[in-house]
Coordinates of C-alpha atoms in Angstrom, one line a residue:
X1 CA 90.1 115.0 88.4
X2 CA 91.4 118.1 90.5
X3 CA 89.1 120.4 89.8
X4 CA 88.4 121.2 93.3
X5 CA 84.6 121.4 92.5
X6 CA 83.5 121.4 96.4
X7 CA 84.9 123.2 99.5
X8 CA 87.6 121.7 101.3
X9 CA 89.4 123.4 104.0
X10 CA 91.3 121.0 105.4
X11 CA 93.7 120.8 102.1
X12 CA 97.7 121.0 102.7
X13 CA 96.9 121.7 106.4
X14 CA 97.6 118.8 108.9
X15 CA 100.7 116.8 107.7
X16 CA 101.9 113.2 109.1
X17 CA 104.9 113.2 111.1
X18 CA 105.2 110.2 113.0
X19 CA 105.1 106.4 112.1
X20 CA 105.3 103.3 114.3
X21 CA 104.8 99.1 113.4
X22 CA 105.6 96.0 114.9
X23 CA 106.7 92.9 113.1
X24 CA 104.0 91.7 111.3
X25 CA 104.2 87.2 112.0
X26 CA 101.7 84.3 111.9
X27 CA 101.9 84.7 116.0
X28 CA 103.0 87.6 118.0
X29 CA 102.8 85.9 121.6
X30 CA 101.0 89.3 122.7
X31 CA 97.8 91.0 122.9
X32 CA 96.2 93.2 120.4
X33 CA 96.9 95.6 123.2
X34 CA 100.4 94.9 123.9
X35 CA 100.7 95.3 119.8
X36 CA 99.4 98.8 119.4
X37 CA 101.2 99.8 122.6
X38 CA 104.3 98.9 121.0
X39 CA 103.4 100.4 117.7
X40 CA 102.1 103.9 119.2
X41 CA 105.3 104.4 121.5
X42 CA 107.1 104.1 118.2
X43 CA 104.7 106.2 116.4
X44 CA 105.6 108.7 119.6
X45 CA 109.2 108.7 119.5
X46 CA 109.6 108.8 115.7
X47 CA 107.9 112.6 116.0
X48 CA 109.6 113.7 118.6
X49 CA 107.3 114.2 120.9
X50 CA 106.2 112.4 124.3
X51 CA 103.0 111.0 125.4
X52 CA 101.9 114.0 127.0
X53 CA 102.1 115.8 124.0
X54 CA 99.3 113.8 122.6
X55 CA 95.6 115.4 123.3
X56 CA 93.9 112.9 120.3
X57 CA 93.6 109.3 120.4
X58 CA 91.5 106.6 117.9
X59 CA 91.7 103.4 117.1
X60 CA 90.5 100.0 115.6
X61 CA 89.7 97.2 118.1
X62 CA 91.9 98.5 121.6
X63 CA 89.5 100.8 122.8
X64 CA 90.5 104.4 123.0
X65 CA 90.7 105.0 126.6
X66 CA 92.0 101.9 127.2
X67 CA 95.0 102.5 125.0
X68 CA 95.1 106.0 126.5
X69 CA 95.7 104.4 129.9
X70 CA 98.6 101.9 128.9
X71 CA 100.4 104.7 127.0
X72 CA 100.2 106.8 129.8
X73 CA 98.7 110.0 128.3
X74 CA 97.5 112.2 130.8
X75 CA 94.5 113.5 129.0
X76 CA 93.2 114.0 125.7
X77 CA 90.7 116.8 124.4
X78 CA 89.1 114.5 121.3
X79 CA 88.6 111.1 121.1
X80 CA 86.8 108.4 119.2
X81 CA 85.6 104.9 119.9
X82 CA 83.9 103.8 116.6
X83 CA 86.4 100.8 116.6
X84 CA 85.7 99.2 113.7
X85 CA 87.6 98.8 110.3
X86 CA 88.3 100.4 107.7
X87 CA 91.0 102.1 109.3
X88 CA 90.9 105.5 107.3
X89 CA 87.5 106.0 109.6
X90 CA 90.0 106.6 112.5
X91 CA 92.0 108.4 109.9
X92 CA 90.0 110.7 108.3
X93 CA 88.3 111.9 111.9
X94 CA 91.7 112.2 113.1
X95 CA 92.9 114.4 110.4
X96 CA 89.7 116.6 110.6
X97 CA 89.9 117.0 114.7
X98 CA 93.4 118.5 114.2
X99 CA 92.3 121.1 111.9
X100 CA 89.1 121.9 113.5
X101 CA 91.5 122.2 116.8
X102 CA 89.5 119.9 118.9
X103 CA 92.9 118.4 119.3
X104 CA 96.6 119.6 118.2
X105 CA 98.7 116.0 117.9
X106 CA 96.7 112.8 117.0
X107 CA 97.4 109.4 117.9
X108 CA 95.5 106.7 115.4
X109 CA 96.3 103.0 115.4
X110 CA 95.0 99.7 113.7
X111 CA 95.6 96.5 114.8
X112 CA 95.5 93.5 112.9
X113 CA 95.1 89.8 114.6
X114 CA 94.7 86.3 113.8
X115 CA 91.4 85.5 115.2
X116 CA 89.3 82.1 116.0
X117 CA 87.8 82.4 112.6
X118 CA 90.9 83.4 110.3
X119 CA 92.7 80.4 110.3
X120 CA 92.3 76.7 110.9
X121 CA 95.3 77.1 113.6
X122 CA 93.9 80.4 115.2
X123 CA 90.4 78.3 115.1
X124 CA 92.3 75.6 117.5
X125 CA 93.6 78.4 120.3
X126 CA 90.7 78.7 122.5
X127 CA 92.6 82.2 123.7
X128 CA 92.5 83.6 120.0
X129 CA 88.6 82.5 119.5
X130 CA 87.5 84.3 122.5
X131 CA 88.9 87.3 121.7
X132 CA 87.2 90.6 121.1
X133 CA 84.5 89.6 123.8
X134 CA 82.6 88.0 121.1
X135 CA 83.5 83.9 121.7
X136 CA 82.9 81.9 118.6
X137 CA 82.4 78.0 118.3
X138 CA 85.3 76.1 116.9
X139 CA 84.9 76.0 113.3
X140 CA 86.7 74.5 110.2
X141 CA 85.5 77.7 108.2
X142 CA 87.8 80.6 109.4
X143 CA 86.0 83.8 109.0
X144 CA 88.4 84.8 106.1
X145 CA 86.9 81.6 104.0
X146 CA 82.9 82.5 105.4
X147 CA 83.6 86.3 104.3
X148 CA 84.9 86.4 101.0
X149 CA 82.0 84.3 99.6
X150 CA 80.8 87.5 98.5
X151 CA 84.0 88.7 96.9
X152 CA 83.8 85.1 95.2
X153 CA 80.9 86.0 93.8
X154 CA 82.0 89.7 92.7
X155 CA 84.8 88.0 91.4
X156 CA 83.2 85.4 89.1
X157 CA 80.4 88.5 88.0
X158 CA 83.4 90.2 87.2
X159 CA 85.0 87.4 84.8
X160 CA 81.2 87.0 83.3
X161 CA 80.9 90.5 82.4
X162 CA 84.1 91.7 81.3
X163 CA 85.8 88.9 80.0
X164 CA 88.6 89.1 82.3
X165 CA 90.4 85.3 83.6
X166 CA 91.5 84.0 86.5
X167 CA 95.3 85.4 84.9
X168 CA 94.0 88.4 85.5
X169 CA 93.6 88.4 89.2
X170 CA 97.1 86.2 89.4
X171 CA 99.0 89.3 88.6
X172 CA 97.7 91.5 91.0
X173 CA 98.7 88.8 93.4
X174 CA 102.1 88.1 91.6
X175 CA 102.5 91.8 91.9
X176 CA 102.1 91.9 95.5
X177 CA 104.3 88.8 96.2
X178 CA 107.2 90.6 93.5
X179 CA 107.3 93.9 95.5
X180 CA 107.0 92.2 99.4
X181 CA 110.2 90.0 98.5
X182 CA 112.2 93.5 98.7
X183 CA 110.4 94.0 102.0
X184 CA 111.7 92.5 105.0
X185 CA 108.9 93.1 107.2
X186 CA 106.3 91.1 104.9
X187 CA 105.5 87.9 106.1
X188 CA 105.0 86.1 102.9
X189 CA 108.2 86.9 100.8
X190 CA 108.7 83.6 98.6
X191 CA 108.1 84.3 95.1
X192 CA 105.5 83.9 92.8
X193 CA 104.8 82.5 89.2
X194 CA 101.7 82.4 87.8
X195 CA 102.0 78.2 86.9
X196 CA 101.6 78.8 90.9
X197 CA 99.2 80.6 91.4
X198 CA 96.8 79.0 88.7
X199 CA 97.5 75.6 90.1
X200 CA 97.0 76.9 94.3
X201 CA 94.3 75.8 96.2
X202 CA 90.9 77.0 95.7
X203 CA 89.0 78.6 98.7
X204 CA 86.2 80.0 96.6
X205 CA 85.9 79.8 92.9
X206 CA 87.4 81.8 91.4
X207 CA 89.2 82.9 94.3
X208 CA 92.4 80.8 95.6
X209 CA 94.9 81.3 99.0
X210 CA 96.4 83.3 96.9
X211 CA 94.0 85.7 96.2
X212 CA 92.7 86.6 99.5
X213 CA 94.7 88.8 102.7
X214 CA 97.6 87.4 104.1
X215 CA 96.4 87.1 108.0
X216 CA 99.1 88.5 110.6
X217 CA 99.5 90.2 114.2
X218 CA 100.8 93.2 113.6
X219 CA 100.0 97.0 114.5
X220 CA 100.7 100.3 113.0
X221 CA 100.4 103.9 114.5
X222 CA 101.0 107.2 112.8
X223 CA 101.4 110.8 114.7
X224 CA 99.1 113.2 113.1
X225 CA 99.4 117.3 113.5
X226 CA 99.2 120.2 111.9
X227 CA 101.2 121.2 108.9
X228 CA 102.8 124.4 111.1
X229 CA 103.7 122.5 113.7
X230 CA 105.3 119.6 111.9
X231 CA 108.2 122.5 110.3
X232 CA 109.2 122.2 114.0
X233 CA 109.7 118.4 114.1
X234 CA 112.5 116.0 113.4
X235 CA 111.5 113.5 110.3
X236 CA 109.8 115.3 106.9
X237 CA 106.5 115.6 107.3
X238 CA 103.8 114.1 105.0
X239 CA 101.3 116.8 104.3
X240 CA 97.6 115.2 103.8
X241 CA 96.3 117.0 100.9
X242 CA 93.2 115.0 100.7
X243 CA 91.3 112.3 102.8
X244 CA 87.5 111.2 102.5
X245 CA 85.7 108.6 103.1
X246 CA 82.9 106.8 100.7
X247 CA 79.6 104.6 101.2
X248 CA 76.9 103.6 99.2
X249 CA 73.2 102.9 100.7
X250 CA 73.6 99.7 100.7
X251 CA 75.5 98.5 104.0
X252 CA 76.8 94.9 102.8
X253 CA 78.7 93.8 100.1
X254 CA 76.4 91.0 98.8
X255 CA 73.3 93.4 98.3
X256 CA 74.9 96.0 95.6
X257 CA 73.1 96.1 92.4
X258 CA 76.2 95.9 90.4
X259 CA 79.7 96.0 90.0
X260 CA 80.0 99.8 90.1
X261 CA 77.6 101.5 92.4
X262 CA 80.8 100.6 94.9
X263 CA 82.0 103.1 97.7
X264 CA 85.2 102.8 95.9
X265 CA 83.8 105.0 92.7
X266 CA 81.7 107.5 95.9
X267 CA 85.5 107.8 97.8
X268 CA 87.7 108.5 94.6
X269 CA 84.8 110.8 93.1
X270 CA 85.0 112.7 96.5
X271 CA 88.5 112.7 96.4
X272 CA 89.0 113.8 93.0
X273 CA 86.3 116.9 93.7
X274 CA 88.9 117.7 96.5
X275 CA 92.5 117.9 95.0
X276 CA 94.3 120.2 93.5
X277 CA 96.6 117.2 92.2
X278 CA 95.5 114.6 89.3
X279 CA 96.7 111.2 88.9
X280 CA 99.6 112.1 86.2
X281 CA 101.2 113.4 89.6
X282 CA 101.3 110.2 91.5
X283 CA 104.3 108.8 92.1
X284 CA 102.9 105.6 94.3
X285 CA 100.0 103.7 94.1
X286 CA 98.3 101.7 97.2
X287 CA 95.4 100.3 96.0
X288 CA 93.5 98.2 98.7
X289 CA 93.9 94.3 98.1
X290 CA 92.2 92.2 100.7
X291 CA 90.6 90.3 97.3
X292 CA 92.8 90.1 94.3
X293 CA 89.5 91.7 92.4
X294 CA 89.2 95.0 94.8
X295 CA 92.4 96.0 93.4
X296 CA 91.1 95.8 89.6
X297 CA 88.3 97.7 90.9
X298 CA 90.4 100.6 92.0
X299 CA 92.7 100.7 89.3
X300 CA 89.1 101.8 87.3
X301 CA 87.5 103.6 90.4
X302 CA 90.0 106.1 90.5
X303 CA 90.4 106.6 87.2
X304 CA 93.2 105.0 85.3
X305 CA 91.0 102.8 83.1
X306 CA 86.9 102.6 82.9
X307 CA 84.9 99.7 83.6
X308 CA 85.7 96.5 82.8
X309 CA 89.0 97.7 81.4
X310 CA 91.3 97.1 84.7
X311 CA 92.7 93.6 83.1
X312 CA 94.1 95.1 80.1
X313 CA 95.5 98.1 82.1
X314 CA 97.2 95.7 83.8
X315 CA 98.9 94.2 81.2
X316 CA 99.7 97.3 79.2
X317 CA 101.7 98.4 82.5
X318 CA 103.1 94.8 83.1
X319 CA 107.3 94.9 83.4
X320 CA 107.4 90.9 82.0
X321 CA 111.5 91.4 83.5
X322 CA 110.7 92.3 86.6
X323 CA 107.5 90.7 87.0
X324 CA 105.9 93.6 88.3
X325 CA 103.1 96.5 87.8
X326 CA 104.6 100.0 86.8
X327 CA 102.3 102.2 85.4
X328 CA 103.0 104.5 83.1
X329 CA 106.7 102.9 83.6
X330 CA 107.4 104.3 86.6
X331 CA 104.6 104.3 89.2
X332 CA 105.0 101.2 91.8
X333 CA 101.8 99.7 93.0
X334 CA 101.5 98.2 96.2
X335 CA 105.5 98.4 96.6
X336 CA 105.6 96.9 100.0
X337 CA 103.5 93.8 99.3
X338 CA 99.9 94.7 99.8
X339 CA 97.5 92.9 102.4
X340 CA 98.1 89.8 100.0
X341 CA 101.9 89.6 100.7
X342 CA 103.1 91.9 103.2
X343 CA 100.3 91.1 105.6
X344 CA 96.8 91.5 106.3
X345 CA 96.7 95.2 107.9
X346 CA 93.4 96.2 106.6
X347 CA 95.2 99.1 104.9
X348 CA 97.0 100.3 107.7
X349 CA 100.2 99.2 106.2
X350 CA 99.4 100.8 102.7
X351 CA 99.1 103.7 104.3
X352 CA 102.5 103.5 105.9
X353 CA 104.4 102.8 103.4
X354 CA 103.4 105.8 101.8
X355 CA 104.1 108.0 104.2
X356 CA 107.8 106.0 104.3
X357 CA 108.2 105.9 100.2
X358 CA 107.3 110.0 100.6
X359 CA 109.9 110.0 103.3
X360 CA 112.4 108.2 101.7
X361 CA 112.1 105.5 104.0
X362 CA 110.6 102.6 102.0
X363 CA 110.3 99.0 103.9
X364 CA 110.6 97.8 100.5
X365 CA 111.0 99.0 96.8
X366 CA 112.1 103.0 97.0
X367 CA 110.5 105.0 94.5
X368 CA 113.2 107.7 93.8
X369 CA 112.2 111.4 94.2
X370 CA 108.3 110.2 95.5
X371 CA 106.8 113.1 95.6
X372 CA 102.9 112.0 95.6
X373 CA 101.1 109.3 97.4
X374 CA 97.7 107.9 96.3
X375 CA 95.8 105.4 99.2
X376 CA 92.8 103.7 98.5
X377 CA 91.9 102.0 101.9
X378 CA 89.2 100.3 102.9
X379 CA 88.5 98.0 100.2
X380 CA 84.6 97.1 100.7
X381 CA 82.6 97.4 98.0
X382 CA 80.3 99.2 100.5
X383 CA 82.6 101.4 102.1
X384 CA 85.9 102.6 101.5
X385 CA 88.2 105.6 101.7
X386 CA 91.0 107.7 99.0
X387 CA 94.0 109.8 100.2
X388 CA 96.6 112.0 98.7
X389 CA 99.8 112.5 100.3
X390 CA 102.2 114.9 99.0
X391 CA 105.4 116.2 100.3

């Protein structure tokens, strides 16, 4: 790890220096465009800066121009309009237009939004099912359920091979809900014991409520520019030290051949061939969790245990008093509450509270003196993305 085996540019040169969110709840009353409007005027103002100042724009669902339009920015020199999740897509394309100098300050959003199929009671509002211009029939099965039958299946081949228990993806999700009850901005805060979360109602063997993303409205924005120019603005900028993307050849979750040919291992490998740092300088983990088990998979993807091994990792990093994971004794994962807690942001809210824990200016549980920021978004087993955040 660190070895900095391939060229990268890019490293230590574009830094993070705005951040914007809007309450995360079970029902916003607005649009996914009245969301990220909110989120990337905050995103503005926390940088100092104006909407004119912004010549970059990219985001998931509101479509690019379209959210260039309601902010009221006058005209842009890069944008992109591959709207689809993972969010570090937007991310990663963001940070590499700034450095090219297609663009000089970058606007990227995500918004998250209970759609017809996430819920039985988004499944009832006709106005939430027709969303996205693709109208689905009413359905008892929210799209959450339909979706992680895969991940089910991961889940159980993960049990059979490794000899891990359903225990062992109830701490990741006790974990999660620990952490997000020091969060105010989480929308599931009520703790967790695992007597709980063993006897919650199962959505897909192995796989209970518990274990799959907690589904919100909710947006986040971040200001994106280069490292020079961020000496000039008001909050501490977040330098991006290193940001890729990973994807294996096969292009859905329920056709890979095994349990690590993942574009979790292709991301942190690329990452990892990238950075000048190594994971005995992270301060903060934020692994993704959308499932329970794509968290054990990242805790071996990236490195801190091989495969198969993520369970007892897990409980040899286990603080029984605070009922929490601290790794090594002191690095927090998932300190705001993950996807599974906090709210379903697809990784858009890991990725803030990093920037915030490197700031100082944690939703949730501070890390003192955070100094280095590891993100693994994304989260399909197909696709995913790693960052490194320092300061």
């Amino acid at each position: 790890m660190g070895t900095m085996t391939v060229r990268y540019p890019v490293r230590d040169q574009v830094a993070i220096v705005g951040v914007g969110t809007t309450p995360y709840s079970r029902d916003s009353g607005k649009s996914e465009m009245g969301l990220v409007v909110d989120a990337a005027r905050a995103a503005i103002k926390d940088a100092g800066l104006t909407a004119k100042d912004v010549d970059g724009i990219a985001g998931t669902w509101v479509r690019a121009e379209l959210a260039q339009a309601a902010l009221g920015i006058p005209a842009v020199n890069y944008y992109l309009n591959t709207r689809l999740p993972p969010f570090s897509q937007q991310v990663v394309a963001g940070i590499n237009a700034v450095f090219s100098g297609l663009c000089d300050t970058m606007l990227v959003y995500h918004c998250a939004y209970r759609m017809g199929g996430t819920s039985r009671s988004a499944g009832g509002d006709p106005f939430r099912v027709s969303r996205r211009g693709m109208p689905r029939p009413l359905s008892p099965f929210p799209d959450t359920i339909t979706g992680a039958a895969c991940y089910a299946s991961w889940a159980n081949r993960y049990i059979e091979e490794y000899g891990a228990s359903r225990e062992d993806l109830g701490r990741i999700a006790i974990n999660n809900r620990t952490n997000a009850g020091h969060n105010e901005h989480a929308a599931a805060r009520k703790p967790l014991t695992m007597d709980e979360y063993l006897g919650a109602r199962m959505v897909r063997d192995p796989l209970t409520v518990f274990d799959m993303d907690y589904t919100i409205d909710g947006a986040d924005a971040f200001i994106i520019t280069t490292a020079e120019r961020a000496r000039d603005l008001p909050q501490k900028p977040v330098i991006v030290h290193a940001a890729v993307l990973g994807q294996t050849d096969h292009g859905v979750e329920e056709d890979l051949p095994d349990l690590t040919d993942t574009g979790l291992k292709v991301a942190a490998d690329a990452l990892w061939a990238r950075s000048e740092l190594t994971l005995d300088d992270v301060d903060v983990f934020m692994p993704y969790d959308g499932f329970s088990v794509i968290t054990l998979k990242w805790f071996e993807a990236i490195g801190y245990c091989g495969v198969g091994e993520a369970p007892g990792f897990v409980m040899d990093n286990w603080n029984e008093d605070a009922d929490r994971i601290e790794i090594r004794g002191r690095v927090s994962v998932n300190p705001h509450g993950g996807s599974l807690s906090e709210g379903a942001s697809q990784s858009a809210g890991h990725m803030r509270e990093a920037v915030n824990q490197l700031r100082g200016q944690a939703s949730g549980l501070q890390v003192e003196g955070a100094r280095t920021a590891l993100v693994a978004p994304g989260g399909f087993f197909y696709n995913a993305g790693a960052m490194l955040f320092r300061t």
